[in-house]
Amino acid sequence: DAGITQSPRHKVTETGTPVTLRCHQTENHRYMYWYRQDPGHGLRLIHYSYGVKDTDKGEVSDGYSVSRSKTEDFLLTLESATSSQTSVYFCAISPAGHAFLGELFFGEGSRLTVL
Amino acid sequence: KQEVTQIPAALSVPEGENLVLNCSFTDSAIYNLQWFRQDPGKGLTSLLLIQSSQREQTSGRLNASLDKSSGRSTLYIAASQPGDSATYLCAVSYNNNDMRFGAGTRLTVKP
């Protein structure tokens, strides 16, 4: 158990509403990641963080923002949700440092449906 | 563009069969390659991590190989069991700090 909790696990919302997904870790690792998983696309990186208040964009960052005010929490916000953001969102941590260095550990996912 | 491809998208085998899952990548400047397992409705679990300097890694009935020159990795599962049914994904980390995932192969092992 990598000590990663995502909330909510399921959410249905309407187009144009704001949505915030939360990732909480118990291990105090610097690097945290938000991915989205869509059929036929594998996982794609949205944003990542390498410390409190330190974040950077990933491959599919448009329409998303993130915040990290505490080491243990990494928030993903959709300011105005669109149907194209219907997806399963995964949070991950990397104990070895940046993800490319070693193993990634994932949360259980948050399934978001935008109507 | 650095792409990772997994073919086939789905595979069904009878219990007890040895099987091979494939992962191909377009850029040989990799740092490492990971194989993950994903059960329905769950997150990904890392199975094996191969560094670019290694040719293979083994864990129990799983063996992963890496051939950078041909841009391929294989995950060999020996004596498959119904409990092995899941989606298997590979992820390639590149020297430019980028990491790319394949779309996965959905494996079904029939009793």
XYZ file of C-alpha atoms in Angstrom:
226
model
C 0.000 0.000 0.000
C 1.611 3.243 -1.197
C -0.536 5.416 1.081
C -2.301 7.353 -1.693
C -5.939 8.374 -1.339
C -7.957 10.032 -4.070
C -11.266 11.809 -3.541
C -13.908 11.750 -4.738
C -13.725 8.324 -6.340
C -16.710 9.036 -8.566
C -18.249 12.313 -9.638
C -20.888 13.349 -12.155
C -21.086 17.019 -12.994
C -22.440 19.330 -15.646
C -20.599 21.234 -18.344
C -19.299 24.568 -17.121
C -19.086 23.701 -13.421
C -15.800 23.741 -11.493
C -14.444 20.446 -10.183
C -11.593 19.737 -7.773
C -10.017 16.335 -7.309
C -7.829 15.666 -4.306
C -4.822 13.407 -3.913
C -3.485 12.749 -0.434
C -0.303 10.857 0.396
C 0.946 9.660 3.764
C 4.608 9.206 2.754
C 5.906 12.799 2.369
C 7.333 12.284 -1.136
C 8.281 15.367 -3.147
C 7.082 14.259 -6.549
C 3.357 13.865 -7.233
C 1.574 13.481 -10.565
C -1.874 13.748 -12.112
C -2.662 11.549 -15.131
C -5.794 10.936 -17.115
C -6.638 7.588 -18.685
C -8.833 7.305 -21.748
C -9.588 4.253 -23.906
C -6.927 3.763 -26.563
C -4.652 6.487 -25.178
C -2.948 4.964 -22.191
C -2.104 7.397 -19.423
C -1.248 10.989 -20.221
C 0.400 13.413 -17.835
C -1.630 16.509 -16.922
C 0.526 18.251 -14.303
C 3.092 17.288 -11.757
C 4.624 18.764 -8.606
C 8.160 18.552 -7.271
C 7.497 20.264 -3.954
C 5.200 22.638 -2.113
C 4.111 25.369 -4.520
C 6.348 23.875 -7.259
C 4.386 22.545 -10.205
C 4.845 22.061 -13.933
C 2.732 21.212 -16.950
C 2.468 17.863 -18.618
C 1.373 16.709 -22.044
C -2.353 17.570 -21.684
C -2.478 20.506 -19.258
C -4.949 22.770 -21.097
C -8.126 23.284 -19.052
C -6.538 22.084 -15.820
C -4.795 23.779 -12.918
C -3.113 22.337 -9.851
C -2.088 23.448 -6.403
C 0.121 22.037 -3.704
C 0.068 23.986 -0.457
C 1.142 21.014 1.689
C 3.502 18.138 0.916
C 0.761 15.573 1.408
C -1.947 17.107 -0.798
C -2.015 17.710 -4.553
C -5.209 19.192 -5.981
C -6.364 19.072 -9.596
C -8.946 21.666 -10.635
C -11.072 21.866 -13.737
C -12.145 25.496 -13.745
C -15.029 24.926 -16.159
C -15.566 21.253 -16.924
C -16.185 20.129 -20.510
C -17.395 16.782 -21.874
C -13.902 16.110 -23.261
C -12.666 16.005 -19.669
C -14.786 12.948 -18.923
C -12.096 10.470 -17.928
C -10.509 8.498 -15.138
C -7.949 10.562 -13.257
C -5.027 8.973 -11.451
C -2.667 10.442 -8.926
C 0.809 8.963 -8.592
C 3.863 9.426 -6.412
C 7.504 8.722 -7.171
C 9.649 7.852 -4.154
C 12.834 7.800 -6.289
C 12.491 11.426 -7.319
C 11.275 12.424 -10.759
C 9.045 9.750 -12.283
C 11.492 8.760 -14.968
C 14.018 7.566 -12.362
C 12.127 4.713 -10.793
C 8.864 3.114 -9.805
C 5.596 4.985 -9.790
C 2.851 4.231 -7.272
C -0.735 5.022 -8.161
C -3.952 5.846 -6.361
C -7.210 4.028 -7.091
C -8.442 6.669 -9.527
C -11.275 9.206 -9.711
C -13.904 8.617 -12.374
C -15.308 11.929 -13.629
C -18.298 12.214 -15.924
C -19.156 15.613 -17.406
C -22.665 15.773 -18.853
C 7.187 12.072 -31.201
C 8.004 9.416 -28.623
C 5.308 6.758 -28.868
C 4.707 3.496 -27.049
C 2.600 0.797 -28.682
C 1.182 -2.392 -27.259
C -0.186 -5.048 -29.571
C -2.546 -6.853 -29.301
C -5.040 -4.709 -27.426
C -6.659 -7.851 -26.015
C -5.578 -11.457 -25.582
C -7.442 -14.523 -24.329
C -5.613 -17.742 -23.394
C -6.463 -20.983 -21.565
C -5.138 -21.492 -18.066
C -1.627 -22.942 -17.874
C -0.397 -21.444 -21.126
C 2.840 -19.462 -21.302
C 2.325 -16.126 -22.980
C 4.171 -13.044 -24.190
C 2.957 -9.443 -24.148
C 4.660 -6.932 -26.410
C 5.650 -3.295 -26.023
C 7.374 -1.263 -28.741
C 8.773 2.254 -28.567
C 9.975 4.661 -31.219
C 12.985 6.263 -29.522
C 15.869 4.147 -28.253
C 17.196 6.870 -25.905
C 15.387 5.414 -22.941
C 16.251 5.615 -19.253
C 14.116 2.701 -18.083
C 10.973 0.735 -18.859
C 8.264 -0.381 -16.440
C 5.542 -2.967 -16.715
C 2.347 -2.341 -14.760
C -0.745 -4.367 -13.988
C -4.177 -2.749 -13.756
C -7.246 -4.538 -12.430
C -10.708 -3.220 -13.421
C -11.587 -0.049 -11.535
C -8.193 0.074 -9.853
C -4.938 1.959 -10.135
C -1.731 0.672 -11.687
C 0.649 -1.607 -9.813
C 4.302 -1.712 -10.834
C 5.434 -5.242 -11.693
C 8.948 -4.873 -13.074
C 11.357 -2.026 -13.760
C 14.195 -2.516 -16.254
C 16.998 0.032 -16.406
C 18.393 0.863 -19.836
C 21.636 -0.974 -19.003
C 19.765 -4.203 -18.227
C 18.479 -6.870 -20.610
C 15.871 -8.446 -18.362
C 14.226 -8.590 -14.949
C 12.418 -11.463 -13.285
C 9.832 -11.667 -10.530
C 8.234 -15.021 -9.844
C 6.444 -16.200 -12.992
C 7.094 -12.879 -14.743
C 10.096 -12.077 -16.907
C 10.536 -8.808 -18.736
C 13.141 -8.290 -21.438
C 14.439 -5.144 -23.061
C 16.020 -4.682 -26.493
C 16.760 -0.990 -26.979
C 18.208 -1.366 -30.450
C 14.993 -2.833 -31.808
C 12.746 -0.673 -29.616
C 11.010 -3.627 -27.979
C 10.205 -5.083 -24.603
C 8.347 -8.283 -23.837
C 6.624 -9.471 -20.678
C 6.639 -13.241 -20.406
C 4.104 -14.852 -18.074
C 4.703 -18.506 -17.304
C 1.959 -20.992 -16.468
C -0.813 -18.405 -16.635
C -3.614 -18.460 -14.051
C -7.100 -16.889 -14.015
C -5.802 -14.478 -11.377
C -3.419 -13.064 -13.996
C -6.410 -11.623 -15.862
C -5.904 -7.862 -15.960
C -4.660 -5.100 -18.240
C -0.891 -4.886 -18.582
C 0.692 -1.556 -19.474
C 4.242 -0.625 -20.270
C 5.735 2.798 -19.658
C 8.960 4.100 -21.146
C 11.039 6.787 -19.442
C 13.234 8.779 -21.750
C 16.485 10.625 -21.107
C 14.699 13.955 -21.632
C 12.649 13.409 -18.440
C 9.589 12.362 -20.433
C 7.588 9.241 -19.634
C 5.116 7.631 -22.052
C 2.574 4.902 -21.456
C 1.221 2.343 -23.858
C -2.545 1.823 -24.046
C -2.230 -1.656 -22.556
C -3.071 -5.264 -23.405
C -6.180 -6.694 -21.734
C -5.404 -10.291 -20.782
C -8.058 -12.898 -20.014
C -6.970 -16.296 -18.714
C -9.808 -18.812 -19.004
C -10.121 -21.608 -16.414
